[in-house]
Amino acid sequence: MAPQTTQAPDDSLAPVAVLTKVEKSYRLDSVSVPVIQRVDLLIRPAHFTVLLGPSGSGKTTLLNMLGCIDRPDAGDVVVAGQDINRMTDDEVSDFRARHIGFIFQNFNLLPVLTAYENVEYPLLLAGTSARMRADRVPKLLDAVGLADKARNLPGQLSGGQRQRVAIARALARKPKLVIADEPTANLDSKTGAAILTLMRRMQERYKISFVFSSHDRSVIRAADDTIFLKDGVVRAVSRKHAEVDR
């Protein structure tokens, strides 16, 4: 009889992040203010996920948990298969740099660096070889439609172009997860729609999970999964083409 073999699990099907009974509070003078309350959440791989809720609902805090910027007071945060609570601060910092990209509504580009250098910067921090940087950076700039703006400083770019640079920078280290906090908030509707289309194209091309906080209706319509938050509690989860609902 032939020996039985066990097929290795497909990492592409594993959740990119799982939060279990997560709680977070902040101190306001002598008062502890709960922000996140016993949140259970699963982020699907290679999907668009939007966090939706009123101001103060806990969206930014939840993004910080998923982005490994903040730690929970209680509960478990597992990102890319790693239990964040079991890591030291230095380990979390290294893990975040390798596996998570960030896109900000204010772009957060370094003003003294060109578009090329801003995209290259995370690769320099990672010790990526000059040959690999010279191969990857032009490809990313070309993918976001800015091959001809590589030598421009941020001040020489429009808002939409700066956000394209930020997207390329977020993808530089081939992350498993990209966190985007109101990425279209400072853009006009036409530019915002173009940026949304670009992010969707990058998400599909590179098979990355994107998690947004947004009030932009076009972002919400484009989402695969929508997480509704209120008062630090997940009130509902809507997932397209899935039976999972955590």
Coordinates of N, CA, C and O in Angstrom, one line a residue, residues 108-175:
N108 N 2.2 61.5 3.8 CA 3.3 61.2 4.6 C 4.6 60.9 3.8 O 5.4 60.0 4.2
L109 N 4.8 61.5 2.7 CA 6.0 61.4 1.9 C 7.1 62.3 2.5 O 6.8 63.3 3.1
L110 N 8.3 61.9 2.3 CA 9.4 62.7 2.8 C 9.7 63.8 1.8 O 10.0 63.5 0.6
P111 N 9.5 65.0 2.1 CA 9.5 66.1 1.1 C 10.9 66.3 0.4 O 10.9 66.9 -0.7
V112 N 12.0 65.9 1.0 CA 13.3 66.1 0.4 C 13.7 65.0 -0.5 O 14.8 65.0 -1.1
L113 N 12.9 63.9 -0.6 CA 13.2 62.8 -1.4 C 12.3 62.8 -2.6 O 11.1 63.2 -2.6
T114 N 12.8 62.4 -3.7 CA 12.0 62.2 -5.0 C 11.0 61.1 -4.8 O 11.0 60.3 -3.9
A115 N 10.1 61.0 -5.8 CA 9.2 59.9 -5.8 C 9.9 58.6 -5.8 O 9.5 57.7 -5.0
Y116 N 10.9 58.5 -6.6 CA 11.7 57.2 -6.7 C 12.3 56.9 -5.3 O 12.2 55.8 -4.8
E117 N 12.9 57.9 -4.6 CA 13.6 57.7 -3.4 C 12.6 57.4 -2.2 O 12.9 56.7 -1.3
N118 N 11.4 58.0 -2.3 CA 10.3 57.7 -1.3 C 9.9 56.2 -1.4 O 9.7 55.6 -0.4
V119 N 9.8 55.7 -2.6 CA 9.4 54.3 -2.8 C 10.6 53.4 -2.4 O 10.4 52.3 -1.8
E120 N 11.8 53.9 -2.7 CA 13.0 53.1 -2.4 C 13.3 53.0 -0.9 O 13.9 52.1 -0.4
Y121 N 12.8 54.0 -0.1 CA 13.3 54.2 1.3 C 13.0 53.0 2.1 O 13.9 52.5 2.9
P122 N 11.8 52.4 2.1 CA 11.6 51.2 3.0 C 12.5 50.0 2.6 O 12.9 49.2 3.4
L123 N 12.9 50.0 1.3 CA 13.8 48.9 0.8 C 15.2 49.2 1.4 O 16.0 48.2 1.7
L124 N 15.6 50.4 1.4 CA 16.9 50.8 2.0 C 17.0 50.4 3.5 O 18.0 49.8 4.0
L125 N 15.9 50.7 4.2 CA 15.8 50.3 5.6 C 15.9 48.8 5.8 O 16.4 48.4 6.8
A126 N 15.4 48.1 4.9 CA 15.4 46.6 5.0 C 16.7 46.0 4.5 O 16.9 44.8 4.6
G127 N 17.7 46.8 4.0 CA 18.9 46.3 3.6 C 18.9 45.6 2.2 O 19.7 44.8 1.9
T128 N 17.9 45.9 1.4 CA 17.7 45.3 0.1 C 18.9 45.8 -0.8 O 19.3 46.9 -0.8
S129 N 19.4 44.9 -1.6 CA 20.5 45.2 -2.4 C 20.2 46.2 -3.4 O 19.0 46.4 -3.8
A130 N 21.2 47.0 -3.9 CA 21.0 48.0 -4.9 C 20.4 47.4 -6.2 O 19.6 48.1 -6.8
R131 N 20.9 46.2 -6.5 CA 20.4 45.6 -7.8 C 18.9 45.3 -7.7 O 18.1 45.6 -8.6
M132 N 18.4 44.8 -6.5 CA 17.0 44.5 -6.3 C 16.2 45.8 -6.2 O 15.1 45.9 -6.7
R133 N 16.7 46.8 -5.6 CA 16.0 48.1 -5.5 C 15.9 48.7 -6.9 O 14.8 49.2 -7.3
A134 N 16.9 48.6 -7.7 CA 16.9 49.2 -9.1 C 15.9 48.4 -10.0 O 15.4 49.0 -10.9
D135 N 15.6 47.2 -9.6 CA 14.6 46.4 -10.4 C 13.2 46.7 -9.9 O 12.3 46.9 -10.7
R136 N 13.0 46.8 -8.6 CA 11.6 46.8 -8.0 C 11.0 48.2 -8.1 O 9.9 48.4 -8.4
V137 N 11.8 49.3 -7.7 CA 11.2 50.6 -7.7 C 10.7 51.1 -9.0 O 9.5 51.6 -9.0
P138 N 11.4 51.0 -10.1 CA 10.8 51.4 -11.4 C 9.5 50.6 -11.7 O 8.6 51.2 -12.3
K139 N 9.5 49.4 -11.4 CA 8.3 48.6 -11.7 C 7.1 49.1 -10.9 O 6.0 49.1 -11.5
L140 N 7.3 49.4 -9.7 CA 6.2 49.9 -8.8 C 5.7 51.3 -9.3 O 4.5 51.5 -9.4
L141 N 6.7 52.2 -9.7 CA 6.3 53.5 -10.2 C 5.5 53.3 -11.5 O 4.6 54.1 -11.8
D142 N 6.0 52.4 -12.3 CA 5.3 52.2 -13.6 C 3.9 51.6 -13.3 O 2.9 52.0 -14.0
A143 N 3.8 50.7 -12.3 CA 2.5 50.1 -12.0 C 1.4 51.1 -11.6 O 0.2 51.0 -11.8
V144 N 1.9 52.2 -10.9 CA 1.0 53.2 -10.4 C 0.9 54.4 -11.4 O 0.3 55.5 -11.1
G145 N 1.5 54.3 -12.6 CA 1.4 55.3 -13.6 C 2.3 56.5 -13.4 O 2.0 57.6 -13.9
L146 N 3.4 56.3 -12.7 CA 4.3 57.5 -12.4 C 5.7 57.3 -12.9 O 6.7 57.9 -12.3
A147 N 5.9 56.4 -13.9 CA 7.3 56.2 -14.4 C 8.0 57.5 -14.8 O 9.2 57.6 -14.6
D148 N 7.2 58.4 -15.3 CA 7.8 59.7 -15.8 C 7.9 60.7 -14.7 O 8.4 61.8 -15.0
K149 N 7.5 60.4 -13.5 CA 7.6 61.4 -12.4 C 8.7 60.9 -11.3 O 8.7 61.4 -10.2
A150 N 9.5 59.9 -11.7 CA 10.4 59.3 -10.7 C 11.3 60.3 -10.0 O 11.6 60.2 -8.8
R151 N 11.7 61.4 -10.7 CA 12.7 62.3 -10.2 C 12.0 63.6 -9.6 O 12.7 64.5 -9.2
N152 N 10.7 63.6 -9.6 CA 10.0 64.7 -9.0 C 9.9 64.6 -7.5 O 9.7 63.6 -6.9
L153 N 10.1 65.8 -6.8 CA 9.8 65.9 -5.4 C 8.3 65.9 -5.1 O 7.5 66.3 -6.0
P154 N 7.9 65.6 -3.9 CA 6.5 65.6 -3.6 C 5.8 66.9 -3.9 O 4.7 67.0 -4.3
G155 N 6.5 68.0 -3.6 CA 6.0 69.4 -3.9 C 5.7 69.7 -5.3 O 5.0 70.6 -5.7
Q156 N 6.3 68.8 -6.2 CA 6.1 69.0 -7.6 C 5.0 68.1 -8.2 O 4.8 68.0 -9.4
L157 N 4.3 67.4 -7.3 CA 3.3 66.4 -7.7 C 1.9 66.9 -7.2 O 1.8 67.6 -6.1
S158 N 0.9 66.5 -7.9 CA -0.5 66.7 -7.4 C -0.8 65.8 -6.3 O -0.1 64.9 -6.0
G159 N -2.0 66.1 -5.6 CA -2.4 65.2 -4.5 C -2.6 63.8 -4.9 O -2.2 62.9 -4.2
G160 N -3.2 63.6 -6.1 CA -3.4 62.2 -6.6 C -2.1 61.5 -6.9 O -2.0 60.3 -6.6
Q161 N -1.2 62.3 -7.5 CA 0.1 61.7 -7.8 C 0.9 61.3 -6.5 O 1.5 60.3 -6.4
R162 N 0.8 62.2 -5.5 CA 1.4 61.9 -4.2 C 0.8 60.6 -3.6 O 1.6 59.8 -3.0
Q163 N -0.5 60.5 -3.7 CA -1.1 59.2 -3.1 C -0.7 58.0 -3.9 O -0.5 56.9 -3.4
R164 N -0.4 58.2 -5.2 CA 0.1 57.0 -6.0 C 1.5 56.6 -5.5 O 1.8 55.5 -5.5
V165 N 2.3 57.6 -5.2 CA 3.7 57.3 -4.7 C 3.5 56.6 -3.4 O 4.2 55.6 -3.1
A166 N 2.6 57.1 -2.5 CA 2.4 56.4 -1.2 C 1.9 55.0 -1.4 O 2.3 54.1 -0.6
I167 N 1.1 54.7 -2.4 CA 0.7 53.3 -2.7 C 1.9 52.5 -3.1 O 2.0 51.3 -2.6
A168 N 2.7 53.0 -4.0 CA 3.9 52.3 -4.4 C 4.8 52.0 -3.3 O 5.4 50.9 -3.1
R169 N 5.0 53.0 -2.4 CA 5.8 52.8 -1.2 C 5.2 51.7 -0.3 O 6.0 50.9 0.2
A170 N 3.9 51.7 -0.1 CA 3.3 50.7 0.8 C 3.5 49.3 0.2 O 3.6 48.3 1.0
L171 N 3.7 49.1 -1.1 CA 3.8 47.8 -1.7 C 5.3 47.4 -1.9 O 5.6 46.3 -2.3
A172 N 6.2 48.3 -1.5 CA 7.6 48.1 -1.8 C 8.2 46.8 -1.3 O 8.9 46.1 -2.0
R173 N 7.8 46.4 -0.1 CA 8.4 45.2 0.5 C 7.4 44.0 0.4 O 7.6 43.0 1.2
K174 N 6.5 44.0 -0.5 CA 5.6 42.9 -0.8 C 4.9 42.5 0.5 O 4.9 41.3 0.9
P175 N 4.1 43.4 1.1 CA 3.4 43.1 2.4 C 2.3 42.1 2.1 O 1.8 42.0 1.0

